[in-house]
DNA sequence: ATAAATACCAAGTAAAATACTTGGTAATTG
DNA sequence: CAATTACCAAGTATTTTACTTGGTATTTAT
């Protein structure tokens, strides 16, 4: 379980989708790219993985874009990060059980315990819950207002 | 809170010190280097940081080496890792509080919560407790036996 | 006094991982 | 049929990590 900026991009992007879940419209990567100020091409890589892990579905063409492939309340933060970030090998002995003699194994349980701790924490956190919090809601409102105001300027700050 | 191999080296090295705490003798980096199969020079860098953070004390000259600067039961795994690994900026907005408008801050609390979760887990784990576990004790026994047997061969496998 | 063993110090380099970019093709809609 | 989107396969640039190199300073034993 690694946590890189890629994983963070993925989580905020998924929140973006979750916030528009009620709409019929798909969310285009272009729009997310503007929100997060990263390139569409980079987002494509992230969404390729999200899609491969069955978290989103994409449709092409004008008015195309992505939507969540299941309800936000059933998607955990763990799933999202796990989909895009490579798993880190916390134990250094590559998870083999028969490492009773190697140096690593003194601390083997230490690292696996930690790893489980992190995973279960993030697995309890559902996208739906986070999107429901007042802060996020408020920010989402502000965002859509701002989008309307500055539609053509292309420079919108997500939050 | 980052976790790299450097941090893992640091933890096992500290365990090495803790296991020899009862002795009057210091533990030389040479000995730890043999156990962990890494260079003394690299260990020096690690111990420089451990020392700077007040976790160990070193003495020079023959029969010199390092010892813990406080009882193992008062040293947490968090302290050790925190001393040697650079802190990771989980929030991406560099921890500033006034980021109500930035993109990052939707997930700000998410990452800080996670970070606290990890830190407190590792802070509860004390070096002394870990060293007391039967598995570690057994390994330590085996190691010292092996050390006695092969004292001059220089090639001892820690565990 | 000197040699050996250690810690201590400041750079550098090599390798790996991360964060992107570039240059395309395929499907869908107005 | 032109625009807009997803989809795809590489490549490159940057940063981080993991080390190495080449020294100096102390202490101990002989």
GROMACS .gro file of C-alpha atoms (C1' of nucleotides) in nm:
model
  378
    1UNK     CA    1   0.000   0.000   0.000
    2UNK     CA    2   0.175   0.304  -0.128
    3UNK     CA    3   0.049   0.661  -0.130
    4UNK     CA    4   0.171   0.886  -0.405
    5UNK     CA    5   0.033   1.198  -0.569
    6UNK     CA    6  -0.111   0.968  -0.833
    7UNK     CA    7  -0.327   0.807  -0.568
    8UNK     CA    8  -0.434   1.145  -0.441
    9UNK     CA    9  -0.526   1.257  -0.791
   10UNK     CA   10  -0.729   0.941  -0.826
   11UNK     CA   11  -0.918   1.000  -0.504
   12UNK     CA   12  -1.007   1.360  -0.581
   13UNK     CA   13  -1.100   1.266  -0.935
   14UNK     CA   14  -1.331   0.996  -0.802
   15UNK     CA   15  -1.483   1.251  -0.565
   16UNK     CA   16  -1.544   1.467  -0.866
   17UNK     CA   17  -1.737   1.183  -1.027
   18UNK     CA   18  -1.923   1.108  -0.705
   19UNK     CA   19  -2.036   1.468  -0.678
   20UNK     CA   20  -2.196   1.440  -1.022
   21UNK     CA   21  -2.334   1.096  -0.964
   22UNK     CA   22  -2.692   1.225  -0.948
   23UNK     CA   23  -2.658   1.393  -1.286
   24UNK     CA   24  -2.716   1.198  -1.602
   25UNK     CA   25  -2.410   1.357  -1.754
   26UNK     CA   26  -2.070   1.194  -1.770
   27UNK     CA   27  -1.768   1.381  -1.644
   28UNK     CA   28  -1.504   1.442  -1.909
   29UNK     CA   29  -1.138   1.416  -1.819
   30UNK     CA   30  -1.093   1.765  -1.956
   31UNK     CA   31  -1.311   1.900  -1.678
   32UNK     CA   32  -1.127   1.708  -1.407
   33UNK     CA   33  -0.797   1.813  -1.558
   34UNK     CA   34  -0.899   2.177  -1.524
   35UNK     CA   35  -1.010   2.124  -1.167
   36UNK     CA   36  -0.693   1.954  -1.061
   37UNK     CA   37  -0.458   2.138  -1.292
   38UNK     CA   38  -0.295   1.836  -1.442
   39UNK     CA   39  -0.286   1.713  -1.800
   40UNK     CA   40  -0.563   1.508  -1.958
   41UNK     CA   41  -0.302   1.259  -2.075
   42UNK     CA   42  -0.190   1.189  -1.721
   43UNK     CA   43  -0.548   1.152  -1.605
   44UNK     CA   44  -0.603   0.903  -1.884
   45UNK     CA   45  -0.340   0.678  -1.735
   46UNK     CA   46  -0.504   0.701  -1.398
   47UNK     CA   47  -0.849   0.630  -1.540
   48UNK     CA   48  -0.721   0.339  -1.742
   49UNK     CA   49  -0.633   0.173  -1.415
   50UNK     CA   50  -0.953   0.275  -1.243
   51UNK     CA   51  -1.142   0.127  -1.534
   52UNK     CA   52  -0.938  -0.192  -1.537
   53UNK     CA   53  -1.031  -0.233  -1.170
   54UNK     CA   54  -1.398  -0.187  -1.247
   55UNK     CA   55  -1.440   0.139  -1.061
   56UNK     CA   56  -1.548   0.358  -1.353
   57UNK     CA   57  -1.703   0.325  -1.695
   58UNK     CA   58  -1.621   0.548  -1.990
   59UNK     CA   59  -1.814   0.651  -2.299
   60UNK     CA   60  -1.657   0.815  -2.600
   61UNK     CA   61  -1.760   1.095  -2.821
   62UNK     CA   62  -1.902   1.440  -2.749
   63UNK     CA   63  -2.071   1.460  -2.410
   64UNK     CA   64  -1.882   1.145  -2.326
   65UNK     CA   65  -1.675   1.096  -2.017
   66UNK     CA   66  -1.668   0.879  -1.709
   67UNK     CA   67  -1.908   0.776  -1.438
   68UNK     CA   68  -1.877   0.555  -1.133
   69UNK     CA   69  -1.960   0.195  -1.212
   70UNK     CA   70  -2.116   0.142  -0.868
   71UNK     CA   71  -2.264   0.362  -0.597
   72UNK     CA   72  -2.014   0.587  -0.420
   73UNK     CA   73  -2.106   0.437  -0.083
   74UNK     CA   74  -1.973   0.103  -0.204
   75UNK     CA   75  -1.637   0.237  -0.317
   76UNK     CA   76  -1.365   0.255  -0.056
   77UNK     CA   77  -1.065   0.484  -0.065
   78UNK     CA   78  -0.851   0.175  -0.041
   79UNK     CA   79  -0.990   0.039  -0.366
   80UNK     CA   80  -0.910   0.362  -0.545
   81UNK     CA   81  -0.553   0.391  -0.424
   82UNK     CA   82  -0.493   0.022  -0.465
   83UNK     CA   83  -0.607   0.048  -0.827
   84UNK     CA   84  -0.363   0.318  -0.930
   85UNK     CA   85  -0.061   0.289  -0.701
   86UNK     CA   86   0.169  -0.006  -0.722
   87UNK     CA   87   0.163  -0.212  -0.405
   88UNK     CA   88   0.467  -0.155  -0.189
   89UNK     CA   89   0.649  -0.454  -0.051
   90UNK     CA   90   0.661  -0.358   0.313
   91UNK     CA   91   0.829  -0.672   0.432
   92UNK     CA   92   1.135  -0.670   0.209
   93UNK     CA   93   1.136  -1.049   0.208
   94UNK     CA   94   0.867  -1.042  -0.057
   95UNK     CA   95   0.604  -1.196   0.165
   96UNK     CA   96   0.747  -1.544   0.174
   97UNK     CA   97   0.657  -1.729   0.488
   98UNK     CA   98   0.970  -1.940   0.515
   99UNK     CA   99   1.197  -1.656   0.604
  100UNK     CA  100   1.275  -1.776   0.955
  101UNK     CA  101   1.645  -1.730   0.905
  102UNK     CA  102   1.671  -1.406   0.713
  103UNK     CA  103   1.747  -1.074   0.873
  104UNK     CA  104   1.421  -0.922   0.757
  105UNK     CA  105   1.201  -1.152   0.951
  106UNK     CA  106   1.260  -1.004   1.288
  107UNK     CA  107   1.054  -0.713   1.171
  108UNK     CA  108   0.833  -0.903   0.929
  109UNK     CA  109   0.526  -0.899   1.152
  110UNK     CA  110   0.585  -0.538   1.236
  111UNK     CA  111   0.551  -0.427   0.877
  112UNK     CA  112   0.265  -0.656   0.786
  113UNK     CA  113   0.073  -0.539   1.092
  114UNK     CA  114   0.126  -0.182   0.993
  115UNK     CA  115   0.022  -0.255   0.640
  116UNK     CA  116  -0.303  -0.418   0.754
  117UNK     CA  117  -0.370  -0.126   0.983
  118UNK     CA  118  -0.346   0.120   0.697
  119UNK     CA  119  -0.545  -0.092   0.456
  120UNK     CA  120  -0.835  -0.148   0.691
  121UNK     CA  121  -0.851   0.218   0.781
  122UNK     CA  122  -0.877   0.316   0.417
  123UNK     CA  123  -1.114   0.034   0.337
  124UNK     CA  124  -1.366   0.158   0.592
  125UNK     CA  125  -1.366   0.500   0.433
  126UNK     CA  126  -1.622   0.506   0.156
  127UNK     CA  127  -1.627   0.760  -0.121
  128UNK     CA  128  -1.994   0.822  -0.052
  129UNK     CA  129  -1.935   0.914   0.311
  130UNK     CA  130  -1.664   1.161   0.231
  131UNK     CA  131  -1.864   1.330  -0.040
  132UNK     CA  132  -2.150   1.377   0.207
  133UNK     CA  133  -1.950   1.579   0.456
  134UNK     CA  134  -2.057   1.946   0.484
  135UNK     CA  135  -1.717   2.076   0.391
  136UNK     CA  136  -1.705   1.885   0.068
  137UNK     CA  137  -2.062   1.975  -0.017
  138UNK     CA  138  -1.988   2.344   0.038
  139UNK     CA  139  -1.679   2.328  -0.172
  140UNK     CA  140  -1.867   2.151  -0.446
  141UNK     CA  141  -2.130   2.425  -0.449
  142UNK     CA  142  -1.869   2.694  -0.469
  143UNK     CA  143  -1.697   2.508  -0.744
  144UNK     CA  144  -2.002   2.484  -0.965
  145UNK     CA  145  -2.072   2.852  -0.910
  146UNK     CA  146  -1.725   2.939  -1.007
  147UNK     CA  147  -1.743   2.717  -1.309
  148UNK     CA  148  -2.049   2.905  -1.428
  149UNK     CA  149  -1.883   3.239  -1.378
  150UNK     CA  150  -1.561   3.167  -1.554
  151UNK     CA  151  -1.669   2.907  -1.801
  152UNK     CA  152  -1.466   3.037  -2.087
  153UNK     CA  153  -1.152   3.134  -1.902
  154UNK     CA  154  -1.058   2.770  -1.864
  155UNK     CA  155  -0.886   2.833  -1.532
  156UNK     CA  156  -1.100   2.682  -1.261
  157UNK     CA  157  -0.969   2.580  -0.923
  158UNK     CA  158  -1.118   2.262  -0.789
  159UNK     CA  159  -1.123   2.198  -0.419
  160UNK     CA  160   0.564   0.949   0.768
  161UNK     CA  161   0.747   0.758   0.503
  162UNK     CA  162   0.867   0.400   0.519
  163UNK     CA  163   1.174   0.311   0.318
  164UNK     CA  164   1.436   0.040   0.347
  165UNK     CA  165   1.645   0.294   0.535
  166UNK     CA  166   1.380   0.305   0.804
  167UNK     CA  167   1.372  -0.073   0.817
  168UNK     CA  168   1.748  -0.090   0.849
  169UNK     CA  169   1.723   0.159   1.132
  170UNK     CA  170   1.463  -0.045   1.317
  171UNK     CA  171   1.651  -0.373   1.291
  172UNK     CA  172   1.975  -0.199   1.385
  173UNK     CA  173   1.807  -0.055   1.693
  174UNK     CA  174   1.677  -0.400   1.778
  175UNK     CA  175   2.033  -0.520   1.752
  176UNK     CA  176   2.137  -0.260   2.009
  177UNK     CA  177   1.841  -0.343   2.231
  178UNK     CA  178   1.929  -0.712   2.231
  179UNK     CA  179   2.276  -0.627   2.361
  180UNK     CA  180   2.157  -0.367   2.606
  181UNK     CA  181   2.229  -0.585   2.905
  182UNK     CA  182   2.594  -0.608   2.813
  183UNK     CA  183   2.836  -0.338   2.906
  184UNK     CA  184   2.978  -0.357   2.560
  185UNK     CA  185   2.892  -0.120   2.277
  186UNK     CA  186   2.782  -0.253   1.943
  187UNK     CA  187   3.010  -0.160   1.655
  188UNK     CA  188   2.859  -0.071   1.319
  189UNK     CA  189   3.082  -0.336   1.167
  190UNK     CA  190   2.890  -0.602   1.354
  191UNK     CA  191   2.551  -0.464   1.250
  192UNK     CA  192   2.673  -0.430   0.894
  193UNK     CA  193   2.760  -0.798   0.890
  194UNK     CA  194   2.423  -0.891   1.035
  195UNK     CA  195   2.226  -0.688   0.788
  196UNK     CA  196   2.462  -0.725   0.498
  197UNK     CA  197   2.493  -0.360   0.417
  198UNK     CA  198   2.797  -0.132   0.421
  199UNK     CA  199   2.928   0.034   0.733
  200UNK     CA  200   2.930   0.364   0.547
  201UNK     CA  201   2.559   0.347   0.485
  202UNK     CA  202   2.491   0.254   0.845
  203UNK     CA  203   2.696   0.554   0.951
  204UNK     CA  204   2.451   0.782   0.776
  205UNK     CA  205   2.164   0.614   0.950
  206UNK     CA  206   2.331   0.634   1.289
  207UNK     CA  207   2.422   0.997   1.237
  208UNK     CA  208   2.050   1.069   1.224
  209UNK     CA  209   1.966   0.839   1.512
  210UNK     CA  210   2.229   1.017   1.716
  211UNK     CA  211   2.110   1.363   1.612
  212UNK     CA  212   1.767   1.261   1.739
  213UNK     CA  213   1.906   1.150   2.071
  214UNK     CA  214   1.829   0.782   2.028
  215UNK     CA  215   2.183   0.647   2.047
  216UNK     CA  216   2.523   0.745   2.181
  217UNK     CA  217   2.851   0.656   2.019
  218UNK     CA  218   3.202   0.610   2.149
  219UNK     CA  219   3.510   0.594   1.931
  220UNK     CA  220   3.816   0.380   1.935
  221UNK     CA  221   3.866   0.008   1.971
  222UNK     CA  222   3.577  -0.161   2.154
  223UNK     CA  223   3.378   0.149   2.073
  224UNK     CA  224   3.039   0.148   1.910
  225UNK     CA  225   2.687   0.253   1.988
  226UNK     CA  226   2.436   0.200   2.264
  227UNK     CA  227   2.081   0.314   2.319
  228UNK     CA  228   2.064   0.646   2.497
  229UNK     CA  229   1.748   0.548   2.686
  230UNK     CA  230   1.575   0.223   2.783
  231UNK     CA  231   1.435   0.026   2.490
  232UNK     CA  232   1.086   0.033   2.644
  233UNK     CA  233   1.085   0.411   2.604
  234UNK     CA  234   1.182   0.410   2.238
  235UNK     CA  235   0.899   0.381   1.990
  236UNK     CA  236   0.924   0.253   1.637
  237UNK     CA  237   0.783   0.584   1.525
  238UNK     CA  238   1.075   0.773   1.675
  239UNK     CA  239   1.322   0.554   1.493
  240UNK     CA  240   1.161   0.581   1.153
  241UNK     CA  241   1.089   0.948   1.200
  242UNK     CA  242   1.455   1.006   1.277
  243UNK     CA  243   1.592   0.852   0.959
  244UNK     CA  244   1.322   0.888   0.694
  245UNK     CA  245   1.227   1.225   0.560
  246UNK     CA  246   0.871   1.315   0.651
  247UNK     CA  247   0.635   1.280   0.360
  248UNK     CA  248   0.398   1.563   0.289
  249UNK     CA  249   0.074   1.371   0.280
  250UNK     CA  250  -0.149   1.668   0.224
  251UNK     CA  251   0.022   1.814  -0.079
  252UNK     CA  252  -0.078   2.163   0.034
  253UNK     CA  253   0.219   2.160   0.271
  254UNK     CA  254   0.006   2.163   0.580
  255UNK     CA  255  -0.114   2.519   0.558
  256UNK     CA  256  -0.445   2.573   0.725
  257UNK     CA  257  -0.577   2.844   0.498
  258UNK     CA  258  -0.625   2.621   0.201
  259UNK     CA  259  -1.001   2.650   0.186
  260UNK     CA  260  -0.994   2.725  -0.183
  261UNK     CA  261  -0.729   2.492  -0.318
  262UNK     CA  262  -0.801   2.163  -0.487
  263UNK     CA  263  -0.609   1.966  -0.230
  264UNK     CA  264  -0.823   2.052   0.061
  265UNK     CA  265  -1.115   1.831  -0.021
  266UNK     CA  266  -0.894   1.544   0.075
  267UNK     CA  267  -0.680   1.730   0.327
  268UNK     CA  268  -0.846   1.575   0.631
  269UNK     CA  269  -0.841   1.236   0.471
  270UNK     CA  270  -0.463   1.232   0.445
  271UNK     CA  271  -0.396   1.392   0.780
  272UNK     CA  272  -0.628   1.141   0.947
  273UNK     CA  273  -0.446   0.857   0.780
  274UNK     CA  274  -0.114   1.002   0.877
  275UNK     CA  275  -0.216   1.028   1.242
  276UNK     CA  276  -0.346   0.673   1.232
  277UNK     CA  277  -0.011   0.542   1.114
  278UNK     CA  278   0.192   0.757   1.351
  279UNK     CA  279  -0.003   0.658   1.659
  280UNK     CA  280   0.015   0.291   1.570
  281UNK     CA  281   0.392   0.306   1.541
  282UNK     CA  282   0.426   0.527   1.845
  283UNK     CA  283   0.257   0.268   2.066
  284UNK     CA  284   0.502   0.005   1.954
  285UNK     CA  285   0.806   0.021   2.178
  286UNK     CA  286   1.140  -0.127   2.090
  287UNK     CA  287   1.148  -0.300   2.426
  288UNK     CA  288   0.820  -0.482   2.368
  289UNK     CA  289   0.925  -0.612   2.032
  290UNK     CA  290   1.258  -0.734   2.157
  291UNK     CA  291   1.080  -0.928   2.433
  292UNK     CA  292   0.869  -1.139   2.198
  293UNK     CA  293   0.959  -1.510   2.196
  294UNK     CA  294   1.035  -1.512   1.827
  295UNK     CA  295   1.287  -1.234   1.852
  296UNK     CA  296   1.443  -1.382   2.163
  297UNK     CA  297   1.485  -1.715   1.988
  298UNK     CA  298   1.641  -1.554   1.688
  299UNK     CA  299   1.874  -1.357   1.908
  300UNK     CA  300   1.987  -1.674   2.082
  301UNK     CA  301   2.054  -1.845   1.756
  302UNK     CA  302   2.241  -1.545   1.635
  303UNK     CA  303   2.472  -1.520   1.934
  304UNK     CA  304   2.543  -1.892   1.910
  305UNK     CA  305   2.626  -1.852   1.552
  306UNK     CA  306   2.841  -1.554   1.631
  307UNK     CA  307   3.044  -1.762   1.875
  308UNK     CA  308   3.086  -2.041   1.627
  309UNK     CA  309   3.198  -1.836   1.336
  310UNK     CA  310   3.362  -1.545   1.506
  311UNK     CA  311   3.650  -1.520   1.270
  312UNK     CA  312   3.470  -1.593   0.946
  313UNK     CA  313   3.311  -1.254   0.955
  314UNK     CA  314   2.999  -1.372   0.772
  315UNK     CA  315   2.711  -1.389   1.017
  316UNK     CA  316   2.350  -1.376   0.917
  317UNK     CA  317   2.137  -1.167   1.144
  318UNK     CA  318   1.766  -1.230   1.170
  319DA     C1'  319   5.459   0.638   2.035
  320DT     C1'  320   5.232   0.402   1.721
  321DA     C1'  321   4.906   0.107   1.497
  322DA     C1'  322   4.456  -0.047   1.476
  323DA     C1'  323   3.982   0.016   1.545
  324DT     C1'  324   3.631   0.265   1.572
  325DA     C1'  325   3.313   0.691   1.515
  326DC     C1'  326   3.239   1.097   1.250
  327DC     C1'  327   3.193   1.391   0.817
  328DA     C1'  328   3.103   1.576   0.325
  329DA     C1'  329   3.071   1.482  -0.104
  330DG     C1'  330   2.966   1.229  -0.489
  331DT     C1'  331   2.728   0.858  -0.803
  332DA     C1'  332   2.399   0.489  -0.943
  333DA     C1'  333   1.960   0.302  -0.960
  334DA     C1'  334   1.490   0.307  -0.914
  335DA     C1'  335   1.054   0.512  -0.886
  336DT     C1'  336   0.752   0.883  -0.999
  337DA     C1'  337   0.547   1.211  -1.271
  338DC     C1'  338   0.471   1.335  -1.643
  339DT     C1'  339   0.470   1.416  -2.225
  340DT     C1'  340   0.423   1.283  -2.708
  341DG     C1'  341   0.194   1.113  -3.083
  342DG     C1'  342  -0.104   0.854  -3.223
  343DT     C1'  343  -0.614   0.553  -3.313
  344DA     C1'  344  -1.123   0.457  -3.235
  345DA     C1'  345  -1.589   0.570  -3.130
  346DT     C1'  346  -1.977   0.890  -3.093
  347DT     C1'  347  -2.253   1.290  -3.165
  348DG     C1'  348  -2.448   1.713  -3.385
  349DC     C1'  349  -1.781   1.510  -4.169
  350DA     C1'  350  -1.581   1.770  -3.810
  351DA     C1'  351  -1.544   1.804  -3.341
  352DT     C1'  352  -1.506   1.572  -2.910
  353DT     C1'  353  -1.420   1.251  -2.641
  354DA     C1'  354  -1.205   0.790  -2.473
  355DC     C1'  355  -0.834   0.475  -2.546
  356DC     C1'  356  -0.343   0.319  -2.621
  357DA     C1'  357   0.187   0.265  -2.631
  358DA     C1'  358   0.582   0.467  -2.595
  359DG     C1'  359   0.905   0.782  -2.451
  360DT     C1'  360   1.146   1.148  -2.135
  361DA     C1'  361   1.234   1.432  -1.721
  362DT     C1'  362   1.251   1.475  -1.245
  363DT     C1'  363   1.290   1.332  -0.795
  364DT     C1'  364   1.396   1.018  -0.451
  365DT     C1'  365   1.643   0.644  -0.269
  366DA     C1'  366   2.025   0.378  -0.193
  367DC     C1'  367   2.428   0.357  -0.181
  368DT     C1'  368   2.997   0.467  -0.245
  369DT     C1'  369   3.425   0.728  -0.196
  370DG     C1'  370   3.765   0.942   0.043
  371DG     C1'  371   3.872   1.148   0.394
  372DT     C1'  372   3.948   1.321   0.961
  373DA     C1'  373   3.917   1.259   1.476
  374DT     C1'  374   3.932   0.963   1.902
  375DT     C1'  375   4.040   0.598   2.179
  376DT     C1'  376   4.259   0.169   2.315
  377DA     C1'  377   4.615  -0.184   2.330
  378DT     C1'  378   5.078  -0.293   2.270
   0.00000   0.00000   0.00000
